[in-house]
GROMACS .gro file of C-alpha atoms in nm:
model
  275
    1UNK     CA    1   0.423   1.424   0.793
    2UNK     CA    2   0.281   1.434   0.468
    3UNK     CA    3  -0.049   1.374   0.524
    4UNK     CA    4  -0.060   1.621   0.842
    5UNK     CA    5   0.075   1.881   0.593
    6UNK     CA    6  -0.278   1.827   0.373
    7UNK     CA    7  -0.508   1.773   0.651
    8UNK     CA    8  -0.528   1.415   0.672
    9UNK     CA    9  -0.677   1.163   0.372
   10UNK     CA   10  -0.960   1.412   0.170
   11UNK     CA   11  -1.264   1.171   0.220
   12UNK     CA   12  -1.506   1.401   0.012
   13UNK     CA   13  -1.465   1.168  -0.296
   14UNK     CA   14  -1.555   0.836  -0.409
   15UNK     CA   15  -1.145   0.801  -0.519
   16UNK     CA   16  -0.992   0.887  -0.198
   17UNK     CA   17  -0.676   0.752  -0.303
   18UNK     CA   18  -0.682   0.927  -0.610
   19UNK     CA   19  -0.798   1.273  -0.469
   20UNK     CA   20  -0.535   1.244  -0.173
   21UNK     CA   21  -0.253   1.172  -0.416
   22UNK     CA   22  -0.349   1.491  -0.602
   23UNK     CA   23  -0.315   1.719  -0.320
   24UNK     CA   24   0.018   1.519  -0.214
   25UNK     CA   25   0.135   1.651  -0.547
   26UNK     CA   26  -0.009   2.019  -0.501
   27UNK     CA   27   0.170   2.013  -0.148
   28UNK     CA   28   0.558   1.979  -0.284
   29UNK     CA   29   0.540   1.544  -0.261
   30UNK     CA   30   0.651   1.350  -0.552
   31UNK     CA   31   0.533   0.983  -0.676
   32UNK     CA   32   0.782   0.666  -0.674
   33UNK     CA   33   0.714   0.357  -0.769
   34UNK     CA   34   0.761   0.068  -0.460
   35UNK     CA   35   0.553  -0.208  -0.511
   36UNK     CA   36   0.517  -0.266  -0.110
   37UNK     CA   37   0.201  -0.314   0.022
   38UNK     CA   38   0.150  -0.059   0.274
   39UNK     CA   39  -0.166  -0.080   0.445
   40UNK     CA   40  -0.360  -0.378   0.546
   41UNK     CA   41  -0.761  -0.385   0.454
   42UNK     CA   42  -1.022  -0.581   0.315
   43UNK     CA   43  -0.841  -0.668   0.051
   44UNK     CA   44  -1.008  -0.878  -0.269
   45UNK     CA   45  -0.986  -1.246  -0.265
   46UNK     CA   46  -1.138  -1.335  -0.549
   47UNK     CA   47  -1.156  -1.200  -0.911
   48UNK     CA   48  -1.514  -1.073  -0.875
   49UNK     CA   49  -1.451  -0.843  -0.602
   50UNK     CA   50  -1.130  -0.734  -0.759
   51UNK     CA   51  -1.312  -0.631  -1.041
   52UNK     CA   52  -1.601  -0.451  -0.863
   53UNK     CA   53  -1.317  -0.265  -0.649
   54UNK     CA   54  -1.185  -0.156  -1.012
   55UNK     CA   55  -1.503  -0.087  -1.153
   56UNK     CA   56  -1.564   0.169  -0.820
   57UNK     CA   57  -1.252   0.334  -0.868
   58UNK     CA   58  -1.293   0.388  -1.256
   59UNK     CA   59  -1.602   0.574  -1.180
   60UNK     CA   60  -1.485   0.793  -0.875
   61UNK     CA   61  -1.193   0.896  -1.118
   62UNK     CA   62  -1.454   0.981  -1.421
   63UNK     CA   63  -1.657   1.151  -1.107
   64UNK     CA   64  -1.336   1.373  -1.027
   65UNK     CA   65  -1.282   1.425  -1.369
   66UNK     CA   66  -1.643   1.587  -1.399
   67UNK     CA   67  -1.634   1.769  -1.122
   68UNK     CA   68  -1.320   1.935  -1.211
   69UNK     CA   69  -1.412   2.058  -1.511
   70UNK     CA   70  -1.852   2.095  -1.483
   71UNK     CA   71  -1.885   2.225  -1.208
   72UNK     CA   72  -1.661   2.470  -1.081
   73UNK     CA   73  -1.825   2.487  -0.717
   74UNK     CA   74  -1.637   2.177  -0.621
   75UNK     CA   75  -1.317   2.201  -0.778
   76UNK     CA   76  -1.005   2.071  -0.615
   77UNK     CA   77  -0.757   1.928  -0.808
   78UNK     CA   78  -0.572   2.125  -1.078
   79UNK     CA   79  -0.272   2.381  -1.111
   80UNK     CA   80  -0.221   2.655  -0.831
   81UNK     CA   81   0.060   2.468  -0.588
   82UNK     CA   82  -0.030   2.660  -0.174
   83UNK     CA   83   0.146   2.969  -0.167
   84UNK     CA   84   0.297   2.867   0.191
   85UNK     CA   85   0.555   2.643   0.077
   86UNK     CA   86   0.867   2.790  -0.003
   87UNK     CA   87   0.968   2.801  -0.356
   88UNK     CA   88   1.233   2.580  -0.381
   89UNK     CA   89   0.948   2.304  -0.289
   90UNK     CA   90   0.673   2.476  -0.482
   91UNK     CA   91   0.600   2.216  -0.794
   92UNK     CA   92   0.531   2.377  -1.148
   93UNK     CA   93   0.178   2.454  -1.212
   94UNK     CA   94   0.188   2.261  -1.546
   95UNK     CA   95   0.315   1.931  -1.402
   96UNK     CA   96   0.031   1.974  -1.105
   97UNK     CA   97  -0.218   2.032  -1.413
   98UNK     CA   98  -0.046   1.754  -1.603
   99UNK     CA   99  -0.047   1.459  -1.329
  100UNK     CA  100  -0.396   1.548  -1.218
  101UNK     CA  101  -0.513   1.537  -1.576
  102UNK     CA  102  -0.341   1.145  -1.559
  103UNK     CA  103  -0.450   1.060  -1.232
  104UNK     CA  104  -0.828   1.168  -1.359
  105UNK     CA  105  -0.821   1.015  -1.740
  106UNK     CA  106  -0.622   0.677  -1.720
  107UNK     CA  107  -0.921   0.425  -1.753
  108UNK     CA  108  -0.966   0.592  -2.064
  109UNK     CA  109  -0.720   0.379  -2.194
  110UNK     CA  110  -0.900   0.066  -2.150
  111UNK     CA  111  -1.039   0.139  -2.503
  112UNK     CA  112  -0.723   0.082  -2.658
  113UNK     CA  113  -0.684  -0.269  -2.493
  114UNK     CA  114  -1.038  -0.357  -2.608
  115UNK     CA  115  -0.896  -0.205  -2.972
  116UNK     CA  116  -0.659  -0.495  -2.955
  117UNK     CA  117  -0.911  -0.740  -2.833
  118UNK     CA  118  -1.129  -0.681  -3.137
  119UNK     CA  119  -0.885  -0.629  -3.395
  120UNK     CA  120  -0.717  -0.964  -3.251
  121UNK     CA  121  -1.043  -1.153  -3.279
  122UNK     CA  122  -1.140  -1.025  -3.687
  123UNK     CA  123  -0.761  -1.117  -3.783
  124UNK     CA  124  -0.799  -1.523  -3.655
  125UNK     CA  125  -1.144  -1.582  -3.735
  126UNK     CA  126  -1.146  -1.398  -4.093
  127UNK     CA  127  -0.761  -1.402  -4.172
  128UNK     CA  128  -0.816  -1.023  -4.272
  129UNK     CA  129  -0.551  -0.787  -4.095
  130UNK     CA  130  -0.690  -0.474  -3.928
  131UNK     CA  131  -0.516  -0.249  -4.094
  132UNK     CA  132  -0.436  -0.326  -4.486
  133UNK     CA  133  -0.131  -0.059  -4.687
  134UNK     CA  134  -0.189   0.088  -4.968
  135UNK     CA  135  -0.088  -0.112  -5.282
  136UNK     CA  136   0.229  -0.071  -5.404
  137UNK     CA  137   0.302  -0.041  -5.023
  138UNK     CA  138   0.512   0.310  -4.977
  139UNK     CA  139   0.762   0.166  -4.782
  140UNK     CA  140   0.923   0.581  -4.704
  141UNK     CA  141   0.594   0.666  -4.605
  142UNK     CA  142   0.546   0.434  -4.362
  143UNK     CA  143   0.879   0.473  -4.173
  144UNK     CA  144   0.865   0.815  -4.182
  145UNK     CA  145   0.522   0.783  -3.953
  146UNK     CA  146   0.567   0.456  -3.773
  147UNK     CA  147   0.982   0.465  -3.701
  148UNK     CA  148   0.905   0.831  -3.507
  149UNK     CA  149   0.624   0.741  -3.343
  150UNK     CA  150   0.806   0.389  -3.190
  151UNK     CA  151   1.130   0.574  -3.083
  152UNK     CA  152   0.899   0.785  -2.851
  153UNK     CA  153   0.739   0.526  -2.739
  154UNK     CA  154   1.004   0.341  -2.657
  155UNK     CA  155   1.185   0.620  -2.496
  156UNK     CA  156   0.872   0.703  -2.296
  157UNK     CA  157   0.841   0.383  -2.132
  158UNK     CA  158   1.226   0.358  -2.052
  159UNK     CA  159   1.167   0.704  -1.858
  160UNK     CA  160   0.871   0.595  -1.692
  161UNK     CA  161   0.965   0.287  -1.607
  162UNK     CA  162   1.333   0.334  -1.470
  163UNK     CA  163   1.416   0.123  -1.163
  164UNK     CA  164   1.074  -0.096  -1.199
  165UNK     CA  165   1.145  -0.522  -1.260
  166UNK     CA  166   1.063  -0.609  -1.572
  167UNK     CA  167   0.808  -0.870  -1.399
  168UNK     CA  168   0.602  -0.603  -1.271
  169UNK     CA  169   0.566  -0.423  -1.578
  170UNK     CA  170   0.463  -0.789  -1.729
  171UNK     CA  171   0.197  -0.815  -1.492
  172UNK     CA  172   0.072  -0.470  -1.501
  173UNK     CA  173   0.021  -0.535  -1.872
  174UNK     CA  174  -0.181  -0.815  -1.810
  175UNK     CA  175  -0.451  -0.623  -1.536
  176UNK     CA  176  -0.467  -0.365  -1.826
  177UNK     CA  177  -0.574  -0.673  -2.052
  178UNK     CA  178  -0.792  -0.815  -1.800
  179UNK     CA  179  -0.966  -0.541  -1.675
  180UNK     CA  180  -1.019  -0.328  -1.996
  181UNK     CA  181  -1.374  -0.423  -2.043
  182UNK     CA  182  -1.487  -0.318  -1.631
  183UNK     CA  183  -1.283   0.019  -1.723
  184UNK     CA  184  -1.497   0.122  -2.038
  185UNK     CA  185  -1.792  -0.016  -1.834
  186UNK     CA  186  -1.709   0.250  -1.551
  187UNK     CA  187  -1.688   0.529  -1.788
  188UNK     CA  188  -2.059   0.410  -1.897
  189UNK     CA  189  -2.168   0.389  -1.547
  190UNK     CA  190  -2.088   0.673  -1.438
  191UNK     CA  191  -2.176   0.877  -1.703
  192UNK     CA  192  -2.521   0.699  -1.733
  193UNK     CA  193  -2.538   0.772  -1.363
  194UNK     CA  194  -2.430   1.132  -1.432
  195UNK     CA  195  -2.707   1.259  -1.659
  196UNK     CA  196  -2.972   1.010  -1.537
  197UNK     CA  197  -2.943   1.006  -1.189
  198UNK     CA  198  -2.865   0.689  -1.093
  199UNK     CA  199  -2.567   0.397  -1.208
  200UNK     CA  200  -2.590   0.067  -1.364
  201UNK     CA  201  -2.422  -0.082  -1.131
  202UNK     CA  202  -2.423   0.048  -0.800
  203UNK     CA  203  -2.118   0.139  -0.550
  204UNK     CA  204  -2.052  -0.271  -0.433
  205UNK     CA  205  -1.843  -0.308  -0.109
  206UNK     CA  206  -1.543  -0.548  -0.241
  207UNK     CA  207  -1.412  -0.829  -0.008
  208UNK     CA  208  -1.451  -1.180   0.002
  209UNK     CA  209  -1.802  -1.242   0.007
  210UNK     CA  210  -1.836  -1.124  -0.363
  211UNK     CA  211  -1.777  -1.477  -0.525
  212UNK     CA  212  -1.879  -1.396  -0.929
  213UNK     CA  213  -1.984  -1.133  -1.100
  214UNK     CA  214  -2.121  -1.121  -1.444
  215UNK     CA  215  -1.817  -0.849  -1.557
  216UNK     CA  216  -1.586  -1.181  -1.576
  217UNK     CA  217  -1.746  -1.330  -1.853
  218UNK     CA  218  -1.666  -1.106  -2.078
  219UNK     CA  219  -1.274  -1.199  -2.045
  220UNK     CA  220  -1.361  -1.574  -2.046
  221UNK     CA  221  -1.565  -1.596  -2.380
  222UNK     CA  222  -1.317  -1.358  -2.529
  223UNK     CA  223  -1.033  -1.591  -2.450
  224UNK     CA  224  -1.229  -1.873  -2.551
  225UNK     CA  225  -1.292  -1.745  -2.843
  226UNK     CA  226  -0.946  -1.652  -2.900
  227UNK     CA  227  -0.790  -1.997  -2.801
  228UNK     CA  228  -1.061  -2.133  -3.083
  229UNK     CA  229  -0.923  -1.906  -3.336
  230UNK     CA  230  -0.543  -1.998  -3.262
  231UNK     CA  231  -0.583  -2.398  -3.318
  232UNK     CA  232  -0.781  -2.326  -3.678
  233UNK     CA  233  -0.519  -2.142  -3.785
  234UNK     CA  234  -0.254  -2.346  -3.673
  235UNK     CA  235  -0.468  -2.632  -3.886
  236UNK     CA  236  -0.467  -2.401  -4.148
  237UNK     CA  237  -0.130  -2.328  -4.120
  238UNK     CA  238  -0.028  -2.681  -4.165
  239UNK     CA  239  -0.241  -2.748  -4.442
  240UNK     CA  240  -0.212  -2.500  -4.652
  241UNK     CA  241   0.105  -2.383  -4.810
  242UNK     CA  242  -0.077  -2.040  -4.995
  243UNK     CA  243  -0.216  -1.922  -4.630
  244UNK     CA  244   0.047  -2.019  -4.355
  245UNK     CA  245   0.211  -1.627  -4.353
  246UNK     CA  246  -0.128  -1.492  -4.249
  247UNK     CA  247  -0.194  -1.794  -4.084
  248UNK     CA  248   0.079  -1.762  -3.840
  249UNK     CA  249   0.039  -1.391  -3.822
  250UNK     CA  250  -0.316  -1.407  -3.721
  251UNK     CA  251  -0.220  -1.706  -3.471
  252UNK     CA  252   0.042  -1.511  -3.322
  253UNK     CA  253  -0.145  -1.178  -3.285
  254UNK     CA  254  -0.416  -1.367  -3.109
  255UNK     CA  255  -0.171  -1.589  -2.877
  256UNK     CA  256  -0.004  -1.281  -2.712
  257UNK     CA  257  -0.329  -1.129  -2.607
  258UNK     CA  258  -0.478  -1.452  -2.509
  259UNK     CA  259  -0.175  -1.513  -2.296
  260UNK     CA  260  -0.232  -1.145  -2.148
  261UNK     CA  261  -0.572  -1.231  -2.041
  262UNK     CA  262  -0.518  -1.618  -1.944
  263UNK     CA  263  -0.381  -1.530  -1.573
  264UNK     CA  264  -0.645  -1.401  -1.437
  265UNK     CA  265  -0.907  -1.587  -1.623
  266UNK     CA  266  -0.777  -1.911  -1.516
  267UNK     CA  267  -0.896  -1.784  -1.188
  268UNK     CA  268  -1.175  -1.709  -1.302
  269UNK     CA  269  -1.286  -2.080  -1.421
  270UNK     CA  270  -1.160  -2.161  -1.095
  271UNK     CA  271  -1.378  -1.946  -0.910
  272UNK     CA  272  -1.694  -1.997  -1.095
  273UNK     CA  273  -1.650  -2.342  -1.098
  274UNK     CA  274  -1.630  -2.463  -0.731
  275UNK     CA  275  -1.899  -2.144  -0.643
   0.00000   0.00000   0.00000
């Protein structure tokens, strides 16, 4: 019923999902969360494909987001719910605005998790935190910026998350980890292959005859890197009395996103080893 209501699934976009979601939302639908798998397709098997299905989708949603806002012609996504529904199912023009906005910027925040990545790798391997206070450390200011900024965090997540197992918001976590790196090289693509004319990578066709791809290296020298890092400064930790609160700081920072990215490495090894 839904879809008959739109038309059927928009197919005029490299992000069909994304696109038909959109005009789900413009047509009176609202999201939930399931986590039920419900259709059947080639499906990835392997990391490599699941990362080139993720890298195509990153650049159909930059694509959407372009062609929203450059060039008017095409537009077909924001604000303006059909005047045909009746008003009591008509949704607010800002929340159309604001979920299309979402739906069109999200691999944006792959940046963040490569953020981490880096600042995780300078703190083991130099013992140097990121970011350093100011000396004598203002112990107001820093509660009146940081305590805020947590409690609407944390209440943002408890909204958005409501009624979702705690082991799906684990794993979640870790794709954003693991998959960080093909997101900020989608918004490259397809922004190279918006002013030049042609991508860096192409439009692959996912399934299981994509066995590697070069895109999984990146996670696998990271996390060896990372692993390296952890067991010098657990040494260090143990061996030196003046060094083990940075030491384990360092250690610690490092652990959680190594263990973030381990899952899906680890199938990665696999993978490129019996290829």
């Amino acid at each position: 019923r839904a879809l008959l209501r739109i038309g059927g699934i928009p197919y005029e976009s490299q992000t069909e999902d994304a696109h038909t979601s959109i005009r789900l939302h413009k047509g009176g639908f609202v999201s939930y969360y399931v986590n039920l798998p419900l259709v059947v397709g080639e499906a990835p098997t392997t990391v490599a494909s699941r990362q080139l299905q993720f890298l195509r989708w990153v650049k159909g949603s930059i694509q959407l987001w372009w062609a929203q806002f450059y060039e008017p012609p095409i537009k077909m996504c924001i604000g303006q719910a059909p005047k045909r529904l009746p008003k009591d199912q008509r949704p607010s023009n800002f929340m159309l605005t604001f979920y299309a906005i979402d739906t069109m910027t999200w691999p944006l925040s792959a940046i963040s998790a490569l953020l981490y990545m880096f600042c995780a790798l300078v703190f083991v391997f130099f013992a140097e935190p990121p970011l350093q206070p100011h000396d004598p450390f203002d112990i107001s200011s820093f509660l009146w910026v940081f305590l805020p900024y947590l409690c609407l965090r944390m209440a943002n997540n408890l909204i958005a998350l409501q009624g979702v197992k705690s082991s799906s918001v684990w794993v979640a976590q870790e794709v954003w980890y693991a998959q960080a790196f093909t997101a900020f090289l989608g918004i490259l693509d397809a922004l190279y292959e918006k002013f030049l004319g042609t991508g860096l990578t192409g439009w692959k066709v996912t399934g299981e005859g994509t066995r590697t791809t070069a895109i999984e290296y990146f996670n696998v020298v990271v996390s060896m890197l990372l692993l390296f890092g952890v067991i010098i400064r657990l040494i260090v930790f143990l061996a030196d009395d003046e060094d083990r609160l940075i030491s384990f700081g360092s250690a610690f920072f490092a652990g959680v996103i190594l263990v973030q990215l381990w899952p899906m490495v680890s199938m990665s090894l696999y993978e490129l080893l019996i290829n």
